[in-house]
Amino acid sequence: MNATRATSHTTGDAPAYVQALLSRALDAGLTDLYLIPDRDGLDLSGRQASGARVALDRLPAPFGAQCVARLKVLAGMLTYRTSTAQDGAIHGIDGHPHAELRLATLPTCAGERVTVRIVQGQARPPGLDDLGFAAPAVAAIRRLLQHPAGIVILTGPTGSGKTTTIYAMVRDLLARGHSPATLITIEDPVESALEGISQVELRRDDPAWGYAEALRAVLRHDVKTLVIGELRDREVTRVALDAALTGHRVITTYHAGDIGGVYARLLHQGFEPFQVAAAVTGVVAQRLLRGRADGAPVPVAAVLEADDAWREVVMAAPGLGDLRRRAGAVPGADLEAAARDLAAAGRIDAKEAILL
């Protein structure tokens, strides 16, 4: 990776340097790039699929700032806005037309820090059957999508593949005859183009156009399936739950850790147990674990399909511990059990399942 110095910062050509850096990161199969500033310059490092960090380069502060600005241009960010966080995406670069690079900036005392999440694109975008989940989990997700109304929530750590799963769910709906005209997404930012779909992109530089505002606007249209990038706050969650209860299929993500945590957080936010029980069709929890053979990520998923028995559990408004225990007893909804199955099959080390 140090060969990125071939288009060196000594030339002062930031666009060429950034192009070489991104190309070589993709060629090397890195999953993330980190540009971290300090008082004297900018440290560049990457993360391999195994999780190992690798040092890439060290740039002088002025040239480092030029490279950060170049990345922001490519990702559609505002280069002059350096005191607030921004998100953006780069859709393909020379030699890697299908790659998706998701950028996030963070203002620090030493300058802007940049994280680039790298998604190695495919000529054919992945469907549900291509995600690597166990067959019962894929079948359960498809059953959730058969419900014409209700909210399907995906949860898991940052970088666990939730957005990739959502896009695969959308493609599955389209393949099964869903009209593109009645499917709308709200994303921050749009991370992958879906042909024929109305994709609404939010920007942090426009406080008057957030999730809540976009969601209300979208619901004035003839939408049957609504994809919401994230239930970011209580107001967005309230509108999403109402949409699910009024005949819309909603697919979204929610930071809660696990299946029990999703329900516990919804209840903690003050939503009525009957509202949560009636609106939530199911929850998908997913992780990426380190593979035993080569350290490559191995996906694992657990799916809870809400039935009447589970809705009765939610209606009683139990605490987090009880929710986790009761969810783990539902067939297919125990993420640790799914990870243990992977360990038994030799795909991951047993300690990976314990670390969940």
mmCIF file of C-alpha atoms in Angstrom:
data_model
loop_
_atom_site.group_PDB
_atom_site.id
_atom_site.type_symbol
_atom_site.label_atom_id
_atom_site.label_comp_id
_atom_site.label_asym_id
_atom_site.label_seq_id
_atom_site.Cartn_x
_atom_site.Cartn_y
_atom_site.Cartn_z
ATOM 1 C CA MET A 1 0.000 0.000 0.000
ATOM 2 C CA ASN A 2 2.876 2.429 0.467
ATOM 3 C CA ALA A 3 3.092 2.424 -3.317
ATOM 4 C CA THR A 4 0.516 5.219 -3.144
ATOM 5 C CA ARG A 5 3.619 7.366 -2.836
ATOM 6 C CA ALA A 6 4.106 6.810 -6.574
ATOM 7 C CA THR A 7 1.847 9.829 -7.081
ATOM 8 C CA SER A 8 3.527 11.436 -4.113
ATOM 9 C CA HIS A 9 2.512 14.387 -2.028
ATOM 10 C CA THR A 10 5.838 15.865 -3.109
ATOM 11 C CA THR A 11 4.245 16.580 -6.486
ATOM 12 C CA GLY A 12 1.435 18.571 -4.878
ATOM 13 C CA ASP A 13 -1.106 16.815 -7.083
ATOM 14 C CA ALA A 14 -3.883 16.047 -4.617
ATOM 15 C CA PRO A 15 -6.416 14.681 -7.184
ATOM 16 C CA ALA A 16 -3.857 12.201 -8.556
ATOM 17 C CA TYR A 17 -2.790 11.169 -5.070
ATOM 18 C CA VAL A 18 -6.367 10.582 -3.923
ATOM 19 C CA GLN A 19 -7.173 8.611 -7.073
ATOM 20 C CA ALA A 20 -4.140 6.377 -6.502
ATOM 21 C CA LEU A 21 -4.958 5.958 -2.819
ATOM 22 C CA LEU A 22 -8.537 4.861 -3.478
ATOM 23 C CA SER A 23 -7.559 2.571 -6.359
ATOM 24 C CA ARG A 24 -4.905 0.805 -4.329
ATOM 25 C CA ALA A 25 -7.181 0.492 -1.321
ATOM 26 C CA LEU A 26 -9.736 -1.254 -3.519
ATOM 27 C CA ASP A 27 -7.079 -3.425 -5.159
ATOM 28 C CA ALA A 28 -5.823 -4.457 -1.713
ATOM 29 C CA GLY A 29 -9.319 -5.355 -0.533
ATOM 30 C CA LEU A 30 -9.343 -2.877 2.337
ATOM 31 C CA THR A 31 -12.693 -2.341 4.042
ATOM 32 C CA ASP A 32 -11.984 1.107 5.511
ATOM 33 C CA LEU A 33 -9.631 4.054 5.139
ATOM 34 C CA TYR A 34 -8.834 6.460 7.966
ATOM 35 C CA LEU A 35 -7.406 9.951 7.529
ATOM 36 C CA ILE A 36 -6.587 11.213 11.020
ATOM 37 C CA PRO A 37 -5.111 14.691 11.540
ATOM 38 C CA ASP A 38 -2.765 15.904 14.231
ATOM 39 C CA ARG A 39 -0.914 19.181 14.716
ATOM 40 C CA ASP A 40 1.817 18.282 12.222
ATOM 41 C CA GLY A 41 0.094 16.353 9.469
ATOM 42 C CA LEU A 42 -2.326 13.632 8.420
ATOM 43 C CA ASP A 43 -1.933 9.919 9.177
ATOM 44 C CA LEU A 44 -3.399 7.488 6.650
ATOM 45 C CA SER A 45 -4.272 3.933 7.648
ATOM 46 C CA GLY A 46 -6.610 1.193 6.522
ATOM 47 C CA ARG A 47 -8.406 -1.840 7.808
ATOM 48 C CA GLN A 48 -8.193 -5.219 6.162
ATOM 49 C CA ALA A 49 -11.086 -7.660 5.946
ATOM 50 C CA SER A 50 -9.517 -9.588 8.832
ATOM 51 C CA GLY A 51 -9.823 -6.505 11.008
ATOM 52 C CA ALA A 52 -6.089 -5.796 11.065
ATOM 53 C CA ARG A 53 -5.009 -2.153 10.769
ATOM 54 C CA VAL A 54 -2.286 -1.216 8.292
ATOM 55 C CA ALA A 55 -0.315 2.044 8.138
ATOM 56 C CA LEU A 56 -0.418 3.634 4.682
ATOM 57 C CA ASP A 57 1.209 7.052 4.617
ATOM 58 C CA ARG A 58 1.953 10.278 6.435
ATOM 59 C CA LEU A 59 1.128 13.578 4.739
ATOM 60 C CA PRO A 60 2.212 17.111 5.581
ATOM 61 C CA ALA A 61 -0.656 19.174 6.982
ATOM 62 C CA PRO A 62 -1.179 21.469 3.947
ATOM 63 C CA PHE A 63 -1.187 18.621 1.434
ATOM 64 C CA GLY A 64 -3.324 16.508 3.767
ATOM 65 C CA ALA A 65 -5.937 19.280 3.834
ATOM 66 C CA GLN A 66 -5.907 19.355 0.024
ATOM 67 C CA CYS A 67 -6.511 15.602 -0.107
ATOM 68 C CA VAL A 68 -9.374 15.855 2.368
ATOM 69 C CA ALA A 69 -10.915 18.611 0.245
ATOM 70 C CA ARG A 70 -10.554 16.456 -2.866
ATOM 71 C CA LEU A 71 -12.333 13.557 -1.167
ATOM 72 C CA LYS A 72 -15.143 15.887 -0.144
ATOM 73 C CA VAL A 73 -15.531 17.081 -3.727
ATOM 74 C CA LEU A 74 -15.741 13.501 -5.011
ATOM 75 C CA ALA A 75 -18.312 12.645 -2.318
ATOM 76 C CA GLY A 76 -20.513 15.661 -3.047
ATOM 77 C CA MET A 77 -19.745 17.406 0.235
ATOM 78 C CA LEU A 78 -19.291 21.116 0.868
ATOM 79 C CA THR A 79 -15.561 21.763 0.933
ATOM 80 C CA TYR A 80 -15.875 25.092 2.733
ATOM 81 C CA ARG A 81 -17.843 23.570 5.600
ATOM 82 C CA THR A 82 -15.163 22.267 7.938
ATOM 83 C CA SER A 83 -16.659 22.892 11.364
ATOM 84 C CA THR A 84 -19.565 20.436 11.100
ATOM 85 C CA ALA A 85 -19.743 16.731 10.291
ATOM 86 C CA GLN A 86 -20.781 15.666 6.796
ATOM 87 C CA ASP A 87 -21.634 12.410 5.052
ATOM 88 C CA GLY A 88 -21.278 11.585 1.390
ATOM 89 C CA ALA A 89 -20.581 8.820 -1.081
ATOM 90 C CA ILE A 90 -18.417 8.170 -4.121
ATOM 91 C CA HIS A 91 -20.061 5.916 -6.679
ATOM 92 C CA GLY A 92 -17.302 4.213 -8.650
ATOM 93 C CA ILE A 93 -13.777 5.295 -9.550
ATOM 94 C CA ASP A 94 -11.516 4.547 -12.498
ATOM 95 C CA GLY A 95 -10.931 0.798 -12.654
ATOM 96 C CA HIS A 96 -13.659 0.067 -10.103
ATOM 97 C CA PRO A 97 -16.919 1.287 -11.647
ATOM 98 C CA HIS A 98 -19.162 -0.619 -9.229
ATOM 99 C CA ALA A 99 -17.406 0.340 -5.994
ATOM 100 C CA GLU A 100 -19.223 2.343 -3.323
ATOM 101 C CA LEU A 101 -17.151 4.490 -0.967
ATOM 102 C CA ARG A 102 -19.051 6.016 1.960
ATOM 103 C CA LEU A 103 -17.402 9.024 3.540
ATOM 104 C CA ALA A 104 -17.936 10.631 6.921
ATOM 105 C CA THR A 105 -16.061 13.697 8.122
ATOM 106 C CA LEU A 106 -15.619 14.841 11.705
ATOM 107 C CA PRO A 107 -14.226 18.207 12.782
ATOM 108 C CA THR A 108 -11.437 17.908 15.364
ATOM 109 C CA CYS A 109 -9.074 20.398 17.003
ATOM 110 C CA ALA A 110 -6.370 19.363 14.518
ATOM 111 C CA GLY A 111 -8.541 19.412 11.397
ATOM 112 C CA GLU A 112 -11.062 17.182 9.680
ATOM 113 C CA ARG A 113 -10.940 13.473 10.297
ATOM 114 C CA VAL A 114 -12.257 11.311 7.448
ATOM 115 C CA THR A 115 -13.458 7.711 7.497
ATOM 116 C CA VAL A 116 -14.057 5.976 4.185
ATOM 117 C CA ARG A 117 -16.052 2.757 4.270
ATOM 118 C CA ILE A 118 -15.306 0.706 1.161
ATOM 119 C CA VAL A 119 -17.891 -1.554 -0.402
ATOM 120 C CA GLN A 120 -16.408 -3.665 -3.160
ATOM 121 C CA GLY A 121 -19.003 -3.394 -5.885
ATOM 122 C CA GLN A 122 -20.281 -6.204 -8.027
ATOM 123 C CA ALA A 123 -21.383 -6.132 -11.636
ATOM 124 C CA ARG A 124 -24.635 -7.659 -10.401
ATOM 125 C CA PRO A 125 -25.798 -6.105 -7.121
ATOM 126 C CA PRO A 126 -26.329 -8.705 -4.385
ATOM 127 C CA GLY A 127 -29.747 -10.104 -3.658
ATOM 128 C CA LEU A 128 -30.901 -11.764 -0.465
ATOM 129 C CA ASP A 129 -29.484 -15.103 -1.577
ATOM 130 C CA ASP A 130 -26.044 -13.515 -2.112
ATOM 131 C CA LEU A 131 -25.585 -12.038 1.370
ATOM 132 C CA GLY A 132 -24.189 -15.205 2.923
ATOM 133 C CA PHE A 133 -26.912 -15.592 5.562
ATOM 134 C CA ALA A 134 -28.109 -19.063 6.508
ATOM 135 C CA ALA A 135 -31.028 -20.252 4.381
ATOM 136 C CA PRO A 136 -33.567 -20.143 7.266
ATOM 137 C CA ALA A 137 -32.695 -16.480 7.926
ATOM 138 C CA VAL A 138 -33.159 -15.574 4.257
ATOM 139 C CA ALA A 139 -36.508 -17.382 4.193
ATOM 140 C CA ALA A 140 -37.598 -15.527 7.336
ATOM 141 C CA ILE A 141 -36.677 -12.145 5.822
ATOM 142 C CA ARG A 142 -38.709 -12.997 2.731
ATOM 143 C CA ARG A 143 -41.702 -13.861 4.921
ATOM 144 C CA LEU A 144 -41.401 -10.467 6.608
ATOM 145 C CA LEU A 145 -41.468 -8.807 3.198
ATOM 146 C CA GLN A 146 -44.703 -10.595 2.318
ATOM 147 C CA HIS A 147 -46.575 -8.458 4.843
ATOM 148 C CA PRO A 148 -48.080 -5.486 2.961
ATOM 149 C CA ALA A 149 -47.960 -3.269 6.054
ATOM 150 C CA GLY A 150 -45.844 -2.989 9.170
ATOM 151 C CA ILE A 151 -42.278 -2.013 9.972
ATOM 152 C CA VAL A 152 -39.249 -4.259 9.521
ATOM 153 C CA ILE A 153 -36.296 -3.084 11.609
ATOM 154 C CA LEU A 154 -32.655 -3.987 11.030
ATOM 155 C CA THR A 155 -30.175 -3.568 13.864
ATOM 156 C CA GLY A 156 -26.471 -4.158 14.311
ATOM 157 C CA PRO A 157 -23.202 -2.276 14.746
ATOM 158 C CA THR A 158 -21.956 0.268 12.232
ATOM 159 C CA GLY A 159 -20.381 -1.610 9.325
ATOM 160 C CA SER A 160 -22.324 -4.836 9.881
ATOM 161 C CA GLY A 161 -23.994 -4.669 6.464
ATOM 162 C CA LYS A 162 -27.451 -3.334 7.332
ATOM 163 C CA THR A 163 -27.617 -1.014 4.315
ATOM 164 C CA THR A 164 -26.503 -3.811 1.993
ATOM 165 C CA THR A 165 -29.255 -6.014 3.410
ATOM 166 C CA ILE A 166 -31.866 -3.304 2.924
ATOM 167 C CA TYR A 167 -30.872 -2.822 -0.719
ATOM 168 C CA ALA A 168 -31.087 -6.598 -1.211
ATOM 169 C CA MET A 169 -34.575 -6.564 0.332
ATOM 170 C CA VAL A 170 -35.645 -3.806 -2.054
ATOM 171 C CA ARG A 171 -34.313 -5.755 -5.043
ATOM 172 C CA ASP A 172 -36.186 -8.817 -3.823
ATOM 173 C CA LEU A 173 -39.429 -6.864 -3.675
ATOM 174 C CA LEU A 174 -38.893 -5.529 -7.189
ATOM 175 C CA ALA A 175 -38.065 -8.993 -8.516
ATOM 176 C CA ARG A 176 -41.368 -10.223 -7.077
ATOM 177 C CA GLY A 177 -43.419 -7.619 -8.900
ATOM 178 C CA HIS A 178 -43.417 -4.576 -6.615
ATOM 179 C CA SER A 179 -43.979 -1.425 -8.667
ATOM 180 C CA PRO A 180 -40.953 0.914 -8.563
ATOM 181 C CA ALA A 181 -43.386 3.826 -8.689
ATOM 182 C CA THR A 182 -44.703 3.056 -5.199
ATOM 183 C CA LEU A 183 -41.354 2.413 -3.496
ATOM 184 C CA ILE A 184 -39.460 5.410 -2.094
ATOM 185 C CA THR A 185 -36.281 5.585 -0.021
ATOM 186 C CA ILE A 186 -35.080 8.333 2.331
ATOM 187 C CA GLU A 187 -31.328 8.130 2.894
ATOM 188 C CA ASP A 188 -28.495 10.128 4.434
ATOM 189 C CA PRO A 189 -26.730 9.861 2.043
ATOM 190 C CA VAL A 190 -27.885 7.678 -0.860
ATOM 191 C CA GLU A 191 -25.275 4.931 -0.866
ATOM 192 C CA SER A 192 -26.258 2.964 -3.959
ATOM 193 C CA ALA A 193 -28.402 3.854 -6.941
ATOM 194 C CA LEU A 194 -31.538 1.749 -7.413
ATOM 195 C CA GLU A 195 -32.753 1.978 -10.990
ATOM 196 C CA GLY A 196 -36.334 3.208 -11.316
ATOM 197 C CA ILE A 197 -36.678 4.008 -7.598
ATOM 198 C CA SER A 198 -37.295 7.476 -6.175
ATOM 199 C CA GLN A 199 -34.431 7.973 -3.736
ATOM 200 C CA VAL A 200 -34.558 11.032 -1.493
ATOM 201 C CA GLU A 201 -31.213 12.230 -0.166
ATOM 202 C CA LEU A 202 -30.858 14.253 3.015
ATOM 203 C CA ARG A 203 -28.038 16.713 3.578
ATOM 204 C CA ARG A 204 -26.711 17.861 6.931
ATOM 205 C CA ASP A 205 -26.156 21.346 5.549
ATOM 206 C CA ASP A 206 -29.940 21.806 5.206
ATOM 207 C CA PRO A 207 -31.555 21.590 8.664
ATOM 208 C CA ALA A 208 -34.982 22.233 7.147
ATOM 209 C CA TRP A 209 -34.833 18.957 5.185
ATOM 210 C CA GLY A 210 -34.302 16.139 7.653
ATOM 211 C CA TYR A 211 -35.790 12.683 8.078
ATOM 212 C CA ALA A 212 -38.995 13.940 9.683
ATOM 213 C CA GLU A 213 -39.652 16.548 6.979
ATOM 214 C CA ALA A 214 -38.847 14.140 4.136
ATOM 215 C CA LEU A 215 -40.960 11.410 5.682
ATOM 216 C CA ARG A 216 -44.032 13.623 5.941
ATOM 217 C CA ALA A 217 -43.550 14.774 2.342
ATOM 218 C CA VAL A 218 -43.156 11.227 1.020
ATOM 219 C CA LEU A 219 -46.331 10.052 2.730
ATOM 220 C CA ARG A 220 -48.297 12.516 0.596
ATOM 221 C CA HIS A 221 -47.390 10.384 -2.428
ATOM 222 C CA ASP A 222 -48.727 7.001 -3.487
ATOM 223 C CA VAL A 223 -46.126 4.966 -1.605
ATOM 224 C CA LYS A 224 -46.609 1.353 -0.578
ATOM 225 C CA THR A 225 -43.070 0.604 0.617
ATOM 226 C CA LEU A 226 -40.979 3.205 2.381
ATOM 227 C CA VAL A 227 -37.296 2.724 3.176
ATOM 228 C CA ILE A 228 -35.972 4.993 5.930
ATOM 229 C CA GLY A 229 -32.212 4.982 6.362
ATOM 230 C CA GLU A 230 -32.395 5.311 10.133
ATOM 231 C CA LEU A 231 -34.895 5.954 12.908
ATOM 232 C CA ARG A 232 -32.712 8.801 14.101
ATOM 233 C CA ASP A 233 -34.924 10.374 16.750
ATOM 234 C CA ARG A 234 -38.280 10.026 18.468
ATOM 235 C CA GLU A 235 -40.198 12.156 15.970
ATOM 236 C CA VAL A 236 -38.978 10.128 12.976
ATOM 237 C CA THR A 237 -39.787 6.911 14.846
ATOM 238 C CA ARG A 238 -43.299 8.169 15.662
ATOM 239 C CA VAL A 239 -44.077 8.994 12.034
ATOM 240 C CA ALA A 240 -42.627 5.657 10.876
ATOM 241 C CA LEU A 241 -44.741 3.694 13.365
ATOM 242 C CA ASP A 242 -47.838 5.622 12.305
ATOM 243 C CA ALA A 243 -47.056 4.869 8.647
ATOM 244 C CA ALA A 244 -46.721 1.173 9.440
ATOM 245 C CA LEU A 245 -50.078 1.215 11.209
ATOM 246 C CA THR A 246 -51.827 2.970 8.321
ATOM 247 C CA GLY A 247 -51.073 0.416 5.617
ATOM 248 C CA HIS A 248 -47.469 1.082 4.589
ATOM 249 C CA ARG A 249 -44.580 -1.367 4.508
ATOM 250 C CA VAL A 250 -41.616 0.337 6.217
ATOM 251 C CA ILE A 251 -38.023 -0.929 6.177
ATOM 252 C CA THR A 252 -35.477 0.824 8.361
ATOM 253 C CA THR A 253 -32.500 0.573 10.727
ATOM 254 C CA TYR A 254 -32.349 1.303 14.429
ATOM 255 C CA HIS A 255 -29.377 1.465 16.777
ATOM 256 C CA ALA A 256 -30.276 -0.888 19.580
ATOM 257 C CA GLY A 257 -27.693 -3.683 19.571
ATOM 258 C CA ASP A 258 -29.949 -6.713 19.398
ATOM 259 C CA ILE A 259 -33.547 -7.786 18.941
ATOM 260 C CA GLY A 260 -34.529 -7.362 22.562
ATOM 261 C CA GLY A 261 -32.803 -3.995 22.580
ATOM 262 C CA VAL A 262 -34.936 -2.767 19.669
ATOM 263 C CA TYR A 263 -38.156 -3.346 21.583
ATOM 264 C CA ALA A 264 -36.688 -2.046 24.846
ATOM 265 C CA ARG A 265 -35.561 1.208 23.229
ATOM 266 C CA LEU A 266 -38.912 1.748 21.505
ATOM 267 C CA LEU A 267 -40.713 1.289 24.805
ATOM 268 C CA HIS A 268 -38.184 3.465 26.627
ATOM 269 C CA GLN A 269 -38.831 6.264 24.129
ATOM 270 C CA GLY A 270 -42.384 6.351 25.406
ATOM 271 C CA PHE A 271 -44.308 4.570 22.673
ATOM 272 C CA GLU A 272 -47.292 2.599 23.879
ATOM 273 C CA PRO A 273 -46.719 -1.179 24.068
ATOM 274 C CA PHE A 274 -49.794 -1.866 21.916
ATOM 275 C CA GLN A 275 -48.469 0.553 19.265
ATOM 276 C CA VAL A 276 -45.066 -1.140 19.118
ATOM 277 C CA ALA A 277 -46.590 -4.624 19.161
ATOM 278 C CA ALA A 278 -48.999 -3.825 16.339
ATOM 279 C CA ALA A 279 -46.590 -1.882 14.119
ATOM 280 C CA VAL A 280 -43.414 -4.003 14.162
ATOM 281 C CA THR A 281 -43.612 -6.936 11.768
ATOM 282 C CA GLY A 282 -40.180 -8.232 12.676
ATOM 283 C CA VAL A 283 -36.568 -7.462 13.522
ATOM 284 C CA VAL A 284 -33.359 -8.560 11.804
ATOM 285 C CA ALA A 285 -30.148 -8.484 13.870
ATOM 286 C CA GLN A 286 -26.901 -8.983 11.993
ATOM 287 C CA ARG A 287 -23.159 -9.023 12.520
ATOM 288 C CA LEU A 288 -19.973 -9.589 10.554
ATOM 289 C CA LEU A 289 -17.685 -12.105 12.257
ATOM 290 C CA ARG A 290 -14.082 -12.965 11.456
ATOM 291 C CA GLY A 291 -13.770 -16.059 9.291
ATOM 292 C CA ARG A 292 -11.653 -18.943 10.546
ATOM 293 C CA ALA A 293 -9.880 -19.703 7.288
ATOM 294 C CA ASP A 294 -8.660 -16.317 6.062
ATOM 295 C CA GLY A 295 -10.106 -13.746 8.420
ATOM 296 C CA ALA A 296 -12.618 -12.571 5.819
ATOM 297 C CA PRO A 297 -15.946 -11.343 7.202
ATOM 298 C CA VAL A 298 -18.636 -13.978 7.718
ATOM 299 C CA PRO A 299 -22.187 -12.607 8.002
ATOM 300 C CA VAL A 300 -24.622 -13.919 10.552
ATOM 301 C CA ALA A 301 -28.241 -12.932 11.076
ATOM 302 C CA ALA A 302 -31.092 -13.672 13.447
ATOM 303 C CA VAL A 303 -34.684 -12.871 12.556
ATOM 304 C CA LEU A 304 -37.661 -12.433 14.839
ATOM 305 C CA GLU A 305 -41.016 -12.762 13.084
ATOM 306 C CA ALA A 306 -43.611 -11.144 15.311
ATOM 307 C CA ASP A 307 -46.608 -13.424 15.874
ATOM 308 C CA ASP A 308 -49.509 -13.088 18.315
ATOM 309 C CA ALA A 309 -47.581 -14.796 21.107
ATOM 310 C CA TRP A 310 -44.696 -12.357 20.746
ATOM 311 C CA ARG A 311 -47.057 -9.391 20.573
ATOM 312 C CA GLU A 312 -48.503 -10.475 23.917
ATOM 313 C CA VAL A 313 -44.972 -10.400 25.327
ATOM 314 C CA VAL A 314 -44.445 -6.837 24.069
ATOM 315 C CA MET A 315 -47.847 -5.714 25.323
ATOM 316 C CA ALA A 316 -46.728 -6.574 28.860
ATOM 317 C CA ALA A 317 -43.876 -4.026 28.502
ATOM 318 C CA PRO A 318 -41.136 -6.225 30.030
ATOM 319 C CA GLY A 319 -37.656 -4.920 30.804
ATOM 320 C CA LEU A 320 -34.576 -5.300 28.615
ATOM 321 C CA GLY A 321 -33.328 -8.488 30.269
ATOM 322 C CA ASP A 322 -36.672 -10.227 29.948
ATOM 323 C CA LEU A 323 -37.071 -9.071 26.343
ATOM 324 C CA ARG A 324 -33.657 -10.478 25.450
ATOM 325 C CA ARG A 325 -34.407 -13.770 27.185
ATOM 326 C CA ARG A 326 -37.827 -14.113 25.573
ATOM 327 C CA ALA A 327 -36.547 -13.119 22.122
ATOM 328 C CA GLY A 328 -33.711 -15.636 22.370
ATOM 329 C CA ALA A 329 -36.285 -18.378 22.906
ATOM 330 C CA VAL A 330 -38.034 -17.601 19.612
ATOM 331 C CA PRO A 331 -36.828 -19.985 16.865
ATOM 332 C CA GLY A 332 -34.382 -18.226 14.544
ATOM 333 C CA ALA A 333 -34.119 -15.104 16.717
ATOM 334 C CA ASP A 334 -31.046 -16.085 18.781
ATOM 335 C CA LEU A 335 -27.988 -14.424 17.214
ATOM 336 C CA GLU A 336 -25.566 -16.224 19.523
ATOM 337 C CA ALA A 337 -27.062 -19.580 18.541
ATOM 338 C CA ALA A 338 -26.647 -18.687 14.857
ATOM 339 C CA ALA A 339 -22.999 -17.803 15.536
ATOM 340 C CA ARG A 340 -22.459 -21.071 17.389
ATOM 341 C CA ASP A 341 -23.790 -22.904 14.343
ATOM 342 C CA LEU A 342 -21.149 -21.150 12.237
ATOM 343 C CA ALA A 343 -18.469 -22.190 14.718
ATOM 344 C CA ALA A 344 -19.707 -25.795 14.681
ATOM 345 C CA ALA A 345 -19.476 -25.736 10.889
ATOM 346 C CA GLY A 346 -15.862 -24.540 11.110
ATOM 347 C CA ARG A 347 -16.519 -21.161 9.489
ATOM 348 C CA ILE A 348 -15.556 -19.076 12.547
ATOM 349 C CA ASP A 349 -13.676 -19.691 15.798
ATOM 350 C CA ALA A 350 -15.812 -20.447 18.824
ATOM 351 C CA LYS A 351 -14.523 -17.298 20.540
ATOM 352 C CA GLU A 352 -16.176 -15.181 17.839
ATOM 353 C CA ALA A 353 -19.565 -16.472 18.942
ATOM 354 C CA ILE A 354 -18.729 -15.693 22.568
ATOM 355 C CA LEU A 355 -17.736 -12.112 21.677
ATOM 356 C CA LEU A 356 -21.298 -11.387 20.543
#
